[in-house]
Coordinates of C-alpha atoms and ligand atoms in Angstrom, one line a residue:
M1 CA 62.8 120.8 137.4
Q2 CA 59.5 122.5 138.0
T3 CA 57.6 121.6 141.1
R4 CA 54.0 121.0 140.0
L5 CA 51.0 121.1 142.2
A6 CA 48.2 118.6 141.8
Q7 CA 45.7 121.0 143.2
T8 CA 46.5 123.7 140.7
E9 CA 42.9 123.7 139.3
T10 CA 41.3 124.4 142.7
M11 CA 43.7 127.2 143.3
Q12 CA 42.7 128.8 140.0
S13 CA 39.0 128.7 140.6
P14 CA 37.2 132.0 141.6
P15 CA 36.2 132.6 145.2
S16 CA 33.2 130.6 146.2
G17 CA 29.7 132.1 146.1
A18 CA 30.4 133.9 142.8
E19 CA 27.7 132.5 140.5
R20 CA 27.7 135.2 137.8
T21 CA 30.3 135.4 135.2
N22 CA 32.8 138.2 135.9
L23 CA 33.2 140.3 132.8
L24 CA 36.6 141.4 134.2
D25 CA 37.9 137.9 133.7
F26 CA 38.0 138.2 129.9
P27 CA 40.5 139.7 127.5
R28 CA 39.0 140.7 124.2
P29 CA 39.0 137.3 122.3
E30 CA 37.5 135.5 125.3
L31 CA 34.9 138.2 125.7
E32 CA 33.9 138.0 122.0
A33 CA 33.5 134.2 122.5
Y34 CA 31.3 134.8 125.5
V35 CA 29.2 137.4 123.9
T36 CA 28.7 135.1 120.9
E37 CA 27.7 132.3 123.2
L38 CA 25.0 134.6 124.5
G39 CA 23.7 135.2 121.0
G40 CA 25.3 138.6 120.5
K41 CA 27.5 139.8 117.6
P42 CA 31.2 139.9 118.3
F43 CA 31.3 143.7 118.1
R44 CA 29.2 143.8 121.3
A45 CA 32.4 142.8 123.0
R46 CA 34.1 146.0 121.9
Q47 CA 31.1 148.0 123.1
L48 CA 31.3 146.2 126.5
L49 CA 35.0 146.9 126.8
N50 CA 34.4 150.5 126.1
W51 CA 31.8 150.8 128.8
V52 CA 33.8 148.8 131.4
Y53 CA 37.4 150.1 130.8
K54 CA 37.1 153.5 129.0
R55 CA 34.1 154.7 130.9
G56 CA 34.5 152.8 134.2
E57 CA 30.9 151.7 134.1
G58 CA 30.1 148.6 136.2
R59 CA 26.3 148.5 135.8
I60 CA 25.2 146.5 132.8
A61 CA 21.7 148.2 133.0
C62 CA 23.4 151.5 132.3
M63 CA 25.2 150.3 129.1
T64 CA 22.6 152.0 127.0
D65 CA 23.8 151.3 123.5
L66 CA 23.7 147.5 123.9
A67 CA 20.5 146.0 122.4
K68 CA 17.9 145.7 125.0
D69 CA 17.3 141.9 124.9
F70 CA 21.1 141.3 124.8
R71 CA 21.5 143.6 127.8
A72 CA 18.9 141.7 129.7
R73 CA 20.4 138.3 128.9
L74 CA 23.8 139.6 129.9
A75 CA 22.6 141.2 133.1
E76 CA 21.0 137.8 134.1
R77 CA 24.3 135.9 133.8
A78 CA 27.1 138.3 134.1
E79 CA 28.4 141.3 136.1
V80 CA 31.4 143.5 136.6
R81 CA 32.8 142.2 139.9
P82 CA 35.9 144.0 141.2
P83 CA 37.3 142.8 144.6
R84 CA 35.4 144.2 147.6
I85 CA 37.2 146.9 149.6
V86 CA 37.8 146.0 153.2
E87 CA 39.9 148.9 154.3
V88 CA 41.6 152.1 152.9
Q89 CA 44.6 153.9 154.3
Q90 CA 46.2 157.1 153.1
S91 CA 49.8 158.0 153.7
R92 CA 51.1 161.4 154.6
D93 CA 52.8 161.4 151.2
G94 CA 49.6 160.8 149.3
T95 CA 50.1 157.0 148.8
R96 CA 47.0 155.0 149.3
K97 CA 46.6 151.4 150.2
W98 CA 43.5 149.3 149.9
K99 CA 42.9 146.0 151.6
L100 CA 40.7 143.9 149.3
E101 CA 38.7 140.7 150.0
A102 CA 39.7 137.5 148.4
D103 CA 37.2 135.6 150.5
P104 CA 35.8 136.2 154.0
A105 CA 39.1 134.9 155.6
Q106 CA 41.6 136.2 153.1
A107 CA 42.8 139.6 151.9
F108 CA 45.3 141.1 149.5
E109 CA 46.5 144.6 148.9
M110 CA 47.0 147.2 146.2
V111 CA 48.8 150.5 146.5
Y112 CA 48.5 153.8 144.6
I113 CA 51.5 156.0 144.3
P114 CA 50.8 159.5 142.9
E115 CA 53.7 161.5 141.4
D116 CA 53.7 164.7 139.4
D117 CA 53.8 163.1 136.0
R118 CA 52.1 159.7 136.6
G119 CA 50.0 157.6 138.9
T120 CA 51.3 154.2 139.6
L121 CA 49.2 151.3 140.9
C122 CA 51.1 148.5 142.5
I123 CA 48.9 145.4 142.2
S124 CA 48.9 141.9 143.7
S125 CA 48.8 138.7 141.7
Q126 CA 48.4 136.1 144.5
V127 CA 47.0 135.9 148.0
G128 CA 50.4 135.6 149.8
C129 CA 53.4 134.2 148.1
A130 CA 55.2 130.8 148.1
L131 CA 58.7 132.0 147.2
D132 CA 59.9 132.7 150.7
C133 CA 62.4 135.5 150.0
S134 CA 64.0 136.1 153.4
F135 CA 63.6 139.9 153.4
C136 CA 59.9 140.1 152.2
S137 CA 57.0 140.4 154.6
T138 CA 54.6 138.8 152.2
A139 CA 56.7 135.7 152.3
Q140 CA 56.2 135.3 156.0
Q141 CA 52.4 135.0 155.4
G142 CA 52.7 131.9 153.3
F143 CA 50.7 131.2 150.1
N144 CA 47.0 130.8 149.8
R145 CA 45.9 131.0 146.2
N146 CA 46.2 132.7 142.8
L147 CA 44.1 135.7 142.1
T148 CA 41.7 135.3 139.1
T149 CA 42.1 137.6 136.0
G150 CA 39.1 139.5 137.2
E151 CA 40.6 140.1 140.7
I152 CA 43.9 141.3 139.1
I153 CA 42.4 143.6 136.5
G154 CA 39.6 144.5 139.0
Q155 CA 42.3 146.2 141.1
V156 CA 43.0 148.7 138.3
W157 CA 39.4 149.2 137.5
L158 CA 38.6 149.8 141.2
A159 CA 41.5 152.1 141.8
N160 CA 40.5 154.3 138.8
R161 CA 36.9 154.5 140.2
E162 CA 37.9 155.1 143.8
L163 CA 40.4 157.8 142.8
A164 CA 37.9 159.5 140.5
A165 CA 35.4 159.6 143.3
A166 CA 38.0 160.9 145.7
A167 CA 38.9 163.7 143.2
C168 CA 35.3 164.7 143.1
E169 CA 35.0 164.8 146.9
A170 CA 38.3 166.7 147.3
P171 CA 38.0 170.1 148.9
G172 CA 37.6 172.8 146.3
A173 CA 36.0 170.4 143.8
G174 CA 33.0 172.4 142.7
A175 CA 30.2 171.3 140.5
G176 CA 32.4 171.6 137.5
A177 CA 34.8 169.1 139.0
A178 CA 32.2 166.4 139.3
Q179 CA 33.5 164.8 136.1
P180 CA 35.3 161.6 137.0
I181 CA 38.9 161.3 136.0
V182 CA 38.1 158.0 134.3
S183 CA 38.2 158.7 130.6
R184 CA 35.0 159.5 128.9
L185 CA 35.6 159.2 125.3
D186 CA 32.0 159.5 124.2
G187 CA 29.7 162.4 123.8
G188 CA 32.3 164.6 122.2
R189 CA 33.9 165.5 125.5
P190 CA 37.7 165.5 125.6
A191 CA 39.1 162.4 127.3
T192 CA 40.3 163.3 130.7
E193 CA 43.2 161.5 132.3
R194 CA 42.7 158.3 134.2
A195 CA 44.2 158.3 137.7
V196 CA 46.2 155.1 137.0
T197 CA 48.8 155.7 134.2
N198 CA 51.2 153.0 135.2
V199 CA 50.7 149.5 136.6
V200 CA 53.4 147.5 138.3
F201 CA 53.0 143.8 139.4
M202 CA 54.9 144.5 142.6
G203 CA 52.3 143.8 145.2
M204 CA 51.7 140.5 146.9
G205 CA 52.6 137.4 145.0
E206 CA 54.9 136.1 142.3
P207 CA 53.2 137.1 139.0
L208 CA 54.9 134.5 136.9
A209 CA 53.6 131.7 139.2
N210 CA 50.1 132.8 138.2
F211 CA 51.1 132.9 134.6
R212 CA 47.8 132.4 132.8
N213 CA 45.8 134.9 134.7
V214 CA 48.6 137.5 134.9
V215 CA 49.1 137.3 131.1
A216 CA 45.4 137.7 130.5
A217 CA 45.4 140.8 132.8
C218 CA 48.3 142.2 130.9
R219 CA 46.4 141.8 127.6
I220 CA 43.5 143.8 129.0
L221 CA 45.9 146.5 130.3
L222 CA 47.5 146.8 126.9
D223 CA 44.4 146.4 124.7
D224 CA 43.4 149.6 122.8
Y225 CA 39.8 148.7 123.8
G226 CA 40.9 148.0 127.4
F227 CA 43.0 150.2 129.5
D228 CA 45.1 151.0 126.5
L229 CA 48.4 151.4 128.4
S230 CA 51.7 151.4 126.5
R231 CA 54.0 148.5 127.1
R232 CA 56.4 150.7 128.9
R233 CA 53.8 151.6 131.5
V234 CA 53.1 148.0 132.5
T235 CA 55.9 146.3 134.6
L236 CA 56.0 142.8 135.7
S237 CA 58.4 142.0 138.6
T238 CA 59.6 138.5 139.1
S239 CA 61.9 136.8 141.5
G240 CA 63.3 134.8 138.6
L241 CA 61.1 132.0 137.3
V242 CA 63.3 131.2 134.3
P243 CA 60.9 129.0 132.2
Q244 CA 58.1 131.5 132.6
I245 CA 60.3 134.4 131.5
Y246 CA 60.8 132.5 128.2
R247 CA 57.1 131.9 127.9
L248 CA 56.3 135.5 128.7
A249 CA 58.6 136.6 125.8
E250 CA 56.3 134.7 123.5
E251 CA 53.0 135.9 125.0
V252 CA 53.0 139.5 125.9
N253 CA 55.1 142.7 125.6
V254 CA 55.6 144.4 129.0
A255 CA 58.5 145.8 130.9
L256 CA 60.3 143.2 133.0
A257 CA 61.8 143.8 136.4
V258 CA 63.9 141.1 137.9
S259 CA 64.6 140.8 141.7
L260 CA 68.3 140.1 141.6
H261 CA 69.4 141.3 145.1
A262 CA 72.8 139.7 145.1
P263 CA 75.8 139.5 142.8
D264 CA 76.7 135.8 143.5
D265 CA 74.8 132.6 143.8
E266 CA 75.6 131.8 147.4
L267 CA 74.1 135.0 148.7
R268 CA 71.2 135.1 146.2
S269 CA 70.2 131.5 147.2
E270 CA 70.0 132.7 150.8
L271 CA 67.9 135.8 149.9
V272 CA 65.8 134.5 147.0
P273 CA 65.6 130.7 147.5
I274 CA 64.3 130.1 143.9
N275 CA 68.0 130.8 142.9
R276 CA 68.8 127.3 144.0
K277 CA 66.7 126.1 141.2
H278 CA 67.5 128.8 138.7
P279 CA 70.9 130.3 139.4
I280 CA 72.1 133.8 138.3
A281 CA 73.7 132.7 135.0
E282 CA 70.5 130.9 133.9
L283 CA 68.3 133.9 135.0
L284 CA 70.4 136.4 133.1
E285 CA 70.3 134.3 129.9
A286 CA 66.5 134.4 130.1
C287 CA 66.6 138.2 130.6
W288 CA 68.8 138.7 127.6
H289 CA 66.5 136.5 125.6
Y290 CA 63.5 138.5 126.7
L291 CA 65.3 141.7 125.6
D292 CA 66.4 140.3 122.3
E293 CA 63.0 138.9 121.4
R294 CA 61.5 142.3 120.5
N295 CA 62.9 145.8 120.2
G296 CA 61.9 148.3 122.8
R297 CA 61.7 145.8 125.6
S298 CA 63.5 146.7 128.8
V299 CA 64.7 144.8 131.8
T300 CA 65.3 146.4 135.2
F301 CA 67.2 144.7 138.0
E302 CA 65.9 145.3 141.5
Y303 CA 68.4 145.2 144.3
V304 CA 67.2 145.6 147.9
M305 CA 69.8 147.3 150.1
L306 CA 70.4 145.2 153.2
D307 CA 72.8 146.6 155.7
G308 CA 76.0 144.6 155.8
V309 CA 74.6 141.8 153.7
N310 CA 74.7 142.8 150.0
D311 CA 75.7 146.5 150.0
S312 CA 79.5 146.6 150.0
P313 CA 81.4 148.5 147.2
A314 CA 83.0 145.1 146.3
Q315 CA 79.6 143.6 145.8
A316 CA 78.6 146.6 143.6
R317 CA 81.7 146.0 141.4
R318 CA 80.8 142.3 141.2
L319 CA 77.3 143.2 140.1
A320 CA 78.7 145.6 137.5
R321 CA 80.8 142.8 136.1
L322 CA 77.7 140.6 135.8
L323 CA 75.8 143.2 133.8
A324 CA 78.6 144.8 131.9
G325 CA 77.8 145.7 128.3
R326 CA 74.1 144.9 128.6
P327 CA 71.2 147.4 128.2
A328 CA 70.2 146.9 131.8
K329 CA 69.1 149.3 134.5
I330 CA 69.5 148.7 138.2
N331 CA 67.0 150.0 140.7
L332 CA 68.3 150.0 144.3
I333 CA 65.5 149.6 146.8
P334 CA 66.2 150.7 150.4
F335 CA 65.1 147.8 152.5
N336 CA 61.7 148.4 154.2
P337 CA 61.6 146.8 157.6
F338 CA 58.7 144.8 159.1
P339 CA 58.1 143.2 162.5
G340 CA 60.3 140.2 163.1
T341 CA 62.8 140.8 160.3
R342 CA 66.5 140.2 160.9
Y343 CA 67.6 142.8 158.4
T344 CA 68.1 146.5 158.5
R345 CA 68.2 149.1 155.8
S346 CA 71.6 150.2 154.5
P347 CA 72.6 153.7 155.5
A348 CA 71.9 156.3 152.8
E349 CA 75.6 157.0 152.2
R350 CA 76.2 153.3 151.6
I351 CA 73.4 153.2 149.1
V352 CA 74.7 156.2 147.2
R353 CA 78.3 154.7 147.2
F354 CA 76.9 151.5 145.8
R355 CA 75.0 153.4 143.1
D356 CA 78.1 155.4 142.2
E357 CA 80.2 152.3 141.9
L358 CA 77.7 151.0 139.3
I359 CA 77.4 154.3 137.5
G360 CA 81.2 154.6 137.4
R361 CA 81.3 151.3 135.5
G362 CA 78.9 152.5 132.8
L363 CA 75.6 151.1 134.2
I364 CA 72.4 153.0 134.7
A365 CA 71.5 152.9 138.4
T366 CA 68.8 154.6 140.4
I367 CA 67.7 154.6 144.0
R368 CA 64.0 154.0 144.5
R369 CA 62.3 156.6 146.6
T370 CA 60.4 154.9 149.5
R371 CA 56.7 155.8 149.6
G372 CA 53.9 155.0 151.9
E373 CA 56.1 153.7 154.7
D374 CA 53.8 155.1 157.5
I375 CA 51.0 152.9 156.3
D376 CA 53.2 149.8 155.6
A377 CA 52.6 150.2 151.8
A378 CA 56.2 150.3 150.8
C379 CA 57.9 147.4 148.7
G380 CA 57.8 144.2 150.6
Q381 CA 55.5 145.4 153.3
L382 CA 52.2 144.2 151.9
A383 CA 50.9 141.5 154.1
G384 CA 47.1 141.4 153.6
R385 CA 45.6 138.5 155.5
V386 CA 46.7 135.1 154.4
I387 CA 46.0 131.6 155.6
D388 CA 48.9 129.6 154.4
R389 CA 47.9 126.6 152.3
T390 CA 51.4 125.6 151.3
T391 CA 52.2 122.2 152.6
V392 CA 55.3 121.3 150.6
R393 CA 58.4 121.9 152.6
L394 CA 61.8 120.8 151.4
G395 CA 64.6 120.2 153.9
G396 CA 62.5 121.7 156.7
R397 CA 62.2 124.9 154.7
K398 CA 59.3 126.1 152.6
M399 CA 60.6 126.0 149.1
S400 CA 59.7 127.6 145.8
L401 CA 56.3 126.1 145.2
I402 CA 55.6 127.0 141.6
V403 CA 52.2 126.8 140.1
E404 CA 53.0 125.9 136.4
R405 CA 50.2 126.5 133.9
Ligands
SAH1 N1 57.4 138.5 143.5 C1 57.8 139.7 142.7 C2 57.2 141.0 143.2 C3 57.7 141.3 144.6 S1 57.5 143.0 145.2 C4 59.3 139.7 142.8 O1 59.9 139.0 143.6 O2 59.9 140.5 142.0 C5 58.6 144.0 144.3 C6 60.0 144.2 144.8 O3 60.1 144.5 146.2 C7 60.8 142.9 144.6 O4 62.1 143.3 144.0 C8 61.0 142.5 146.0 O5 62.2 141.7 146.1 C9 61.1 143.8 146.7 N2 61.0 143.6 148.2 C10 60.4 142.6 148.8 N3 60.5 142.8 150.2 C11 61.1 144.0 150.3 C12 61.4 144.8 151.5 N4 61.1 144.4 152.7 N5 62.0 146.0 151.3 C13 62.3 146.4 150.0 N6 62.0 145.7 148.9 C14 61.4 144.5 149.1

């Protein structure tokens, strides 16, 4: 049974004080409807998307090919409103973390991880998280609210802009390098690469608990007129909200990552409490359904390596039996510690042994390279600033509080 929250609607509403419509809130069909409401032709929506996402333009006044009166009407009522940056930190390894404002008392985080062949942005979907996974520092903060679509997609928009600006300011960037990395597809210039080539919903929050807004954001990420990312470059990570995985299969085509973390229900229920509601067998059924629904979909299982808890060779063999014969990939994540945690990271040899047990049984297994540790930007270290609004506690313990939409 799904726990429903009476106050869902209030959680969904944008931060107070925002009177203007945020254009970042709308996937294409909704933007077309909005534009029509303002008396514009539907094709204006495509022009707007082109300005906002392809050219990274946030000022309506600068969108010069929009008819003047329409532009004026739009500028009166709407704006491009990404989250406000509170703080930026840069790691020794090039990873960057931004703290963003949800409202004056609340913050959430996004992280950019540059690699040779890609730039991955790890984005948040909620302020805090209600799922209470025992090894995750976001869980310790509690849950405050869902992010709006504009706040979710605004992270990608903002990161592209910030990184383009940083590239221009970099030492050695002469006048010729003043061109932002944000694609400029107009004016006959070749499209340059955007900084963000991959997006992962692995920041703060449980994306499937903010289903409607996360799906809308995914649509903008995938839309040819939006960020135009391929479905393999957008990954949604979930702790295992089974009904929402089935719904996701119907709605949008992205790569799925599932936080498995244990090969048996007893241990998984301890690490990922939502397992008490949706045990492993049920979760795996949903994953195979997601895979079957359309060709080219993929599922990756995430498995955090906790010293002496879930990292024995016997547990690896049990995990291999669970996934045998399925087109599944396992990503082992060395545990990232945070203040107050009772866990420690498995030693490197133990992680390698675990991986080899899986590979030896025909599975694809990789070890995630930890990035941004010196600025607390690694998996599970994002904490933001959260005032816990969860009040539902079951059996003295905060329990999977799912916002069903
Ligand atoms: N709510 C989503 C996204 C969470 S973050 C989910 O549960 O999948 C992405 C991954 O980091 C998840 O697999 C999560 O379990 C893992 N993670 C959380 N805390 C961690 C930590 N301290 N060290 C390493 N990985 C962690």
